[in-house]
Short mmCIF file of C-alpha atoms in Angstrom, two decimals:
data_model
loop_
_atom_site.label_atom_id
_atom_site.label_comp_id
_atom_site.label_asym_id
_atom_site.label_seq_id
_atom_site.Cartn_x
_atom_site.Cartn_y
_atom_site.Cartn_z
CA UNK V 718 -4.04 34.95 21.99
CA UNK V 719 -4.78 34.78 18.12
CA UNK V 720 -7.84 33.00 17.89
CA UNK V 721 -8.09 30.82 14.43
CA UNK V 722 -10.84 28.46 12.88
CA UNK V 723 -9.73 25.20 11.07
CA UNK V 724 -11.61 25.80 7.66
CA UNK V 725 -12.17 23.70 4.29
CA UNK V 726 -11.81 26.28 1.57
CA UNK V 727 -15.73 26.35 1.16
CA UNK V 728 -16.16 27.76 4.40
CA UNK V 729 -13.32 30.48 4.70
CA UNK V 730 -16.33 33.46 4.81
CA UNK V 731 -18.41 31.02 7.68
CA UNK V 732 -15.48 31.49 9.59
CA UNK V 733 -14.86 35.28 8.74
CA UNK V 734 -18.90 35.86 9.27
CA UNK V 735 -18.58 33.89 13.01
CA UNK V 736 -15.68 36.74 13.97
CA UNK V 737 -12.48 34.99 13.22
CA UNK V 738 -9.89 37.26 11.28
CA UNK V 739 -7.36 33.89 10.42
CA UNK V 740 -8.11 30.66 9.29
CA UNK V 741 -6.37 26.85 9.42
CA UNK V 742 -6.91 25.90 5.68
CA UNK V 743 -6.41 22.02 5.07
CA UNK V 744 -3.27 21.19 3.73
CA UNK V 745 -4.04 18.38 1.43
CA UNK V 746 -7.03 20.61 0.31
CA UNK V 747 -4.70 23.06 -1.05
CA UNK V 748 -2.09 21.27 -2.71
CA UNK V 749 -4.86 19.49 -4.88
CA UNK V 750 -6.22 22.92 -5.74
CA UNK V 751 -6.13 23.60 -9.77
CA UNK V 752 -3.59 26.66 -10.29
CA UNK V 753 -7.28 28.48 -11.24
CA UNK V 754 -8.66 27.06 -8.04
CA UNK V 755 -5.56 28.17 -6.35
CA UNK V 756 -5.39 32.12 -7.35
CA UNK V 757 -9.04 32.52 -6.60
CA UNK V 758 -8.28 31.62 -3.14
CA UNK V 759 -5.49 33.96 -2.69
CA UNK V 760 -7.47 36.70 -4.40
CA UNK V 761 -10.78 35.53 -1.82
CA UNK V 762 -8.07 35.63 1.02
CA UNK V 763 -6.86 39.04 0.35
CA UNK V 764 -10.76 40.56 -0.60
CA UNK V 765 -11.92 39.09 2.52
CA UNK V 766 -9.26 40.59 4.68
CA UNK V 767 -8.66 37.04 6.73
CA UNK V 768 -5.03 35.68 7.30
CA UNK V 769 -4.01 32.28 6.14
CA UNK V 770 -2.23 31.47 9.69
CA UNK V 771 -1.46 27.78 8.49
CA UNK V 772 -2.29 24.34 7.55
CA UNK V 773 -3.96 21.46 9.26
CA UNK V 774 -4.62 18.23 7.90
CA UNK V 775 -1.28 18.17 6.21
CA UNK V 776 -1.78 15.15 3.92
CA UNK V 777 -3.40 12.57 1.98
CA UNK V 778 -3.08 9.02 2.97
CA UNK V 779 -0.84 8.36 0.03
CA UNK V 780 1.95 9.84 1.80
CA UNK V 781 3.02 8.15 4.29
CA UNK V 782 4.77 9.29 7.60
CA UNK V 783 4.82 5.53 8.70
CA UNK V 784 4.38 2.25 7.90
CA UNK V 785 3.72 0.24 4.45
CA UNK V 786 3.87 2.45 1.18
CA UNK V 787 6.48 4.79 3.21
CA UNK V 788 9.01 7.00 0.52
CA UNK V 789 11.31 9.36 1.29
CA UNK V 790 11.25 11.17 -2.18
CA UNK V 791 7.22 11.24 -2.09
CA UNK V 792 7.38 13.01 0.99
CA UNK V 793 9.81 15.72 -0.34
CA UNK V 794 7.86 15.95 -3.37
CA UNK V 795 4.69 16.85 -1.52
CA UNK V 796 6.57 18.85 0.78
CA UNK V 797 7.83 20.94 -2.40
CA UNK V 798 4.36 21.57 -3.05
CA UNK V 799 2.91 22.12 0.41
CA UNK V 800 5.93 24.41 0.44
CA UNK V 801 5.15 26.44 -2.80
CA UNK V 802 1.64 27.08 -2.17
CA UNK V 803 2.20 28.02 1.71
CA UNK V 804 4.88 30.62 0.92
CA UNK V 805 2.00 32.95 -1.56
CA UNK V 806 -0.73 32.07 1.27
CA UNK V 807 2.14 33.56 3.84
CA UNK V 808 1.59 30.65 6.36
CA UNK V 809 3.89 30.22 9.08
CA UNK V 810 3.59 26.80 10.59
CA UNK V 811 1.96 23.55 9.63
CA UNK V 812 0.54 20.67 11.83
CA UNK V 813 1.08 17.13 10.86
CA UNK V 814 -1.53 14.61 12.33
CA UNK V 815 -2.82 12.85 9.07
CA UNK V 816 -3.80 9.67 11.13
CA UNK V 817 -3.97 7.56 7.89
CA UNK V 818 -0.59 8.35 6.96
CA UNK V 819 0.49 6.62 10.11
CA UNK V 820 -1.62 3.77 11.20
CA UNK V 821 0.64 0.55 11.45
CA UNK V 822 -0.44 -2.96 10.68
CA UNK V 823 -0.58 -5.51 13.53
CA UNK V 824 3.06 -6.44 14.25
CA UNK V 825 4.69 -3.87 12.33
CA UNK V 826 8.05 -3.01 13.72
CA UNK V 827 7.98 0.08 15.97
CA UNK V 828 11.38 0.57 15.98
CA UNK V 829 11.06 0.82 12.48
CA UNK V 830 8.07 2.88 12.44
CA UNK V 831 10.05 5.50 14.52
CA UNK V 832 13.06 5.82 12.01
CA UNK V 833 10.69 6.30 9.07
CA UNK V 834 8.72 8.99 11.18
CA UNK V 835 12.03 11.05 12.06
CA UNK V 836 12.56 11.21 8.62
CA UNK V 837 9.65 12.24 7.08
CA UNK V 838 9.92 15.09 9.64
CA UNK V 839 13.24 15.84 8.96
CA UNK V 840 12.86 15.90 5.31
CA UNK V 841 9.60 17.95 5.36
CA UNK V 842 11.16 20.71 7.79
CA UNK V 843 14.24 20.56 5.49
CA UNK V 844 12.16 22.45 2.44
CA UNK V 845 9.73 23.95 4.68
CA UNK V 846 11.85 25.84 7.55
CA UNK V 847 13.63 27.99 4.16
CA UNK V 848 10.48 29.70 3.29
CA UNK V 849 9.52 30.60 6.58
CA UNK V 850 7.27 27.89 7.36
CA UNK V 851 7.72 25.76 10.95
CA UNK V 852 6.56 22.12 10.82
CA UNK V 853 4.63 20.84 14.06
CA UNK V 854 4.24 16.79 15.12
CA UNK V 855 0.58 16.52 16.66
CA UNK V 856 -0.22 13.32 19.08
CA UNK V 857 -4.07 11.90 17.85
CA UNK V 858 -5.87 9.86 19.79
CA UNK V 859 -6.10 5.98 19.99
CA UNK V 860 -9.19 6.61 17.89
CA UNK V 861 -7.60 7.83 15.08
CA UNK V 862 -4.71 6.03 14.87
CA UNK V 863 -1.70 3.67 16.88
CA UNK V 864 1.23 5.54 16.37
CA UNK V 865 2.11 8.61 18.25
CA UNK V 866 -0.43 9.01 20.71
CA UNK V 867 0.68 11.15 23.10
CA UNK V 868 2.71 14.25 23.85
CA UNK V 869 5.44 12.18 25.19
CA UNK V 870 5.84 10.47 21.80
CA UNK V 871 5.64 13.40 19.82
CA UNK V 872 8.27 14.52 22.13
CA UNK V 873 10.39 11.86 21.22
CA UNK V 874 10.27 12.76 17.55
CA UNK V 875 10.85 16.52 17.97
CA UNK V 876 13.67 15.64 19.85
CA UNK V 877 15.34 13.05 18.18
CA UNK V 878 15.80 15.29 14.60
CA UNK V 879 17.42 18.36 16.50
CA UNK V 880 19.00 19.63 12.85
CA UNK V 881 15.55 21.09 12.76
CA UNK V 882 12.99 23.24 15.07
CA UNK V 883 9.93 21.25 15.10
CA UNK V 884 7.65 22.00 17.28
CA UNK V 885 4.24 20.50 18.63
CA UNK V 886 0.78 20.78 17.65
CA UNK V 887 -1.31 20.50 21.17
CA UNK V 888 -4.39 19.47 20.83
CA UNK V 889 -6.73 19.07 23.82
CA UNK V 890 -9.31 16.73 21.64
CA UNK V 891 -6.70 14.21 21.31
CA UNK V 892 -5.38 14.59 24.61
CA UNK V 893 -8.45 13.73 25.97
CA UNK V 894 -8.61 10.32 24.30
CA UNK V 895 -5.39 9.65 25.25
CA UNK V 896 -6.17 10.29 28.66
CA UNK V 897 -3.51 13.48 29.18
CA UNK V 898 -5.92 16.64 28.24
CA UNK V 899 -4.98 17.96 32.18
CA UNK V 900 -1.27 16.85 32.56
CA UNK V 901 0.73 19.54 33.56
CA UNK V 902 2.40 21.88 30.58
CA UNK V 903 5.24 23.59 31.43
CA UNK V 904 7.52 21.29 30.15
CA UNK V 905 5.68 21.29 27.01
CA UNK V 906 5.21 25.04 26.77
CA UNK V 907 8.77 25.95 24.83
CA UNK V 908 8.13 23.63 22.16
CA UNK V 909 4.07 24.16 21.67
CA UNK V 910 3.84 25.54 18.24
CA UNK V 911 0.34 26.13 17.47
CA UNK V 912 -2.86 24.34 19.77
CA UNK V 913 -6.31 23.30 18.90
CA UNK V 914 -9.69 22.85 20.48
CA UNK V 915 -12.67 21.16 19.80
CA UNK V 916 -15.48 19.02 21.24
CA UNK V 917 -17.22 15.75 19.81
CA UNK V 918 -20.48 14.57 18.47
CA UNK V 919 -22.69 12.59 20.29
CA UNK V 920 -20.16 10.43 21.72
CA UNK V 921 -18.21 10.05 17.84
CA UNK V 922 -14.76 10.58 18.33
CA UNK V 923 -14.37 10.80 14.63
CA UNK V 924 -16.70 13.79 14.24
CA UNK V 925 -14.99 16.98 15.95
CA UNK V 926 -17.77 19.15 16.67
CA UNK V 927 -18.13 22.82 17.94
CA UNK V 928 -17.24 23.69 21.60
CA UNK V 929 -20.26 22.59 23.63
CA UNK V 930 -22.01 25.17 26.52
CA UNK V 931 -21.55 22.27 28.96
CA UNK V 932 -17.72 22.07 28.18
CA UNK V 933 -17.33 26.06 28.48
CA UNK V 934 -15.63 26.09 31.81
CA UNK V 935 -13.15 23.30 31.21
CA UNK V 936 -11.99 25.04 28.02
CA UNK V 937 -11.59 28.08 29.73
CA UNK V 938 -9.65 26.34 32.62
CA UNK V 939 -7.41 24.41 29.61
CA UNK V 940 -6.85 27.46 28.50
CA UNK V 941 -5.75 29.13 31.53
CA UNK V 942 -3.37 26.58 32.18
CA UNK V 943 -1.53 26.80 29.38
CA UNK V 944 -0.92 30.50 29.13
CA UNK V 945 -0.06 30.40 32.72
CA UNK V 946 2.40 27.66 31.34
CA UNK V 947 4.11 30.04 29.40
CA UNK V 948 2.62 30.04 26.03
CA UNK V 949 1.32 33.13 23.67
CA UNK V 950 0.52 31.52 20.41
CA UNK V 951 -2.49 30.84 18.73
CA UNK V 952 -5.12 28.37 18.93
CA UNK V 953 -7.99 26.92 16.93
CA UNK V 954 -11.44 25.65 16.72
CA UNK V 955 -10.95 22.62 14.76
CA UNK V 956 -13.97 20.66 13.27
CA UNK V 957 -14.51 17.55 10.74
CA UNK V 958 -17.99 18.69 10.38
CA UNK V 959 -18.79 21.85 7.71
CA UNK V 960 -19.05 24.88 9.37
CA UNK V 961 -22.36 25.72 8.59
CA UNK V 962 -24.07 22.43 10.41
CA UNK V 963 -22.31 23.95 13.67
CA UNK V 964 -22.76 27.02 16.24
CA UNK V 965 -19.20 28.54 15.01
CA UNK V 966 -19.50 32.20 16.27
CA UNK V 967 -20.92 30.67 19.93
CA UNK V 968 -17.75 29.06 20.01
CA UNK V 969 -15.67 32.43 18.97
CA UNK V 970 -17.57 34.17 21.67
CA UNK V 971 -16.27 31.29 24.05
CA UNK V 972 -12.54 31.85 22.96
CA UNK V 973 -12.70 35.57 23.54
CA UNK V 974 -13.32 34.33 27.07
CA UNK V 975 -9.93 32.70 27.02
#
């Protein structure tokens, strides 16, 4: 299992110096990059010897999976750009959560919601998927946002735009505030395309911390589970916190274990 750290691009050597040989660089991060800004980081990338292996945190709040403010030719705009930038980084997949793209106002229609949601997927696979790059639909927890909480819903997505091969970004953090981090996975196992781990802070399920020594044994077991399910991709240590204020390579070491 390729083991990957989620990583602003501040921290790309923390991540290198803690073992990891790939990193998760934030999507929105990226496309705001200067072109300067930009070619620096491919030429740090390639010095460094570490693998772009994708993107997380996919984009700003201004574009808009679902809800008020949503438009169909800002989302292929960004996706043009996300698509540019990925292609010289080499990435293969991205994962979509971006909670404030998709938090609905009281009473907004669901129905609606949904529609808006399969096309923004549909459109950013569309000029993604032709330079190589696969386009996930992650579930986040009820503390991050009210639409598309759990892996069922994020099933519905991937499976109502079939002219294109999403896949799903698992995410155990998320599952665990939505109450489904230990439901079985097999029948989420041929669509899984990239997974992420992480623990929280004190009780703030805003602030995705490093894995914790008392959660060792249940991330072990989670990950048991799903490679016994079937899968062989990647996952990552994904944080909200820089990587320096946290016990990164402890939490390599842990995910060598897997």
């Amino acid at each position: 299992m390729k083991l990957v750290c989620c990583a602003s691009v501040a921290d790309i050597a923390l991540a290198k110096e803690a073992g990891f040989t790939a990193v998760e660089l934030h999507g929105k991060e990226v496309a705001a990059l200067s072109e300067e800004a930009f070619e620096k980081l491919l030429k740090d990338l390639e010095e460094m010897g570490i693998e772009c292996a994708g993107y997380n945190a996919y984009c700003p709040k201004e574009v808009v999976i679902a809800g008020p403010g949503y438009d169909r030719e800002n989302t292929k705009r960004y996706a043009k750009a996300i698509a540019e930038r990925g292609s010289k980084l080499g990435i293969k997949q991205v994962g979509v959560g971006s909670p404030f793209s998709r938090n609905l106002p009281e009473g907004y229609d669901r129905d609606l919601a949904f529609k808006q949601a399969c096309e923004f997927f549909s459109d950013t696979a569309e000029i993604l998927e032709p330079v190589g790059i696969l386009v996930g639909v992650e579930a986040l927890g009820p503390n991050f946002c009210n639409f598309i909480n759990t892996c069922d819903e994020a099933m519905d997505i991937i499976k109502a735009v079939p002219e294109h091969k999403l896949g799903l970004i698992l995410d155990f953090y998320n599952m665990e505030r939505s109450g489904e981090a230990d439901r079985p996975l097999e029948d989420l196992a041929p669509y899984i395309l990239h997974t992420h781990i992480s623990d929280d802070l004190n009780g703030d399920g805003w602030k995705r911390n490093h894995l914790l020594p008392e959660k060792f044994d249940i991330h072990r077991e989670r990950a048991a589970k799903l490679m016994a399910a079937g899968y062989k991709g990647a996952i990552s240590l994904e944080t909200d916190l820089p990587l320096a204020d946290m016990n990164v390579k402890q939490s390599f070491e842990v995910m060598k274990s897997f």
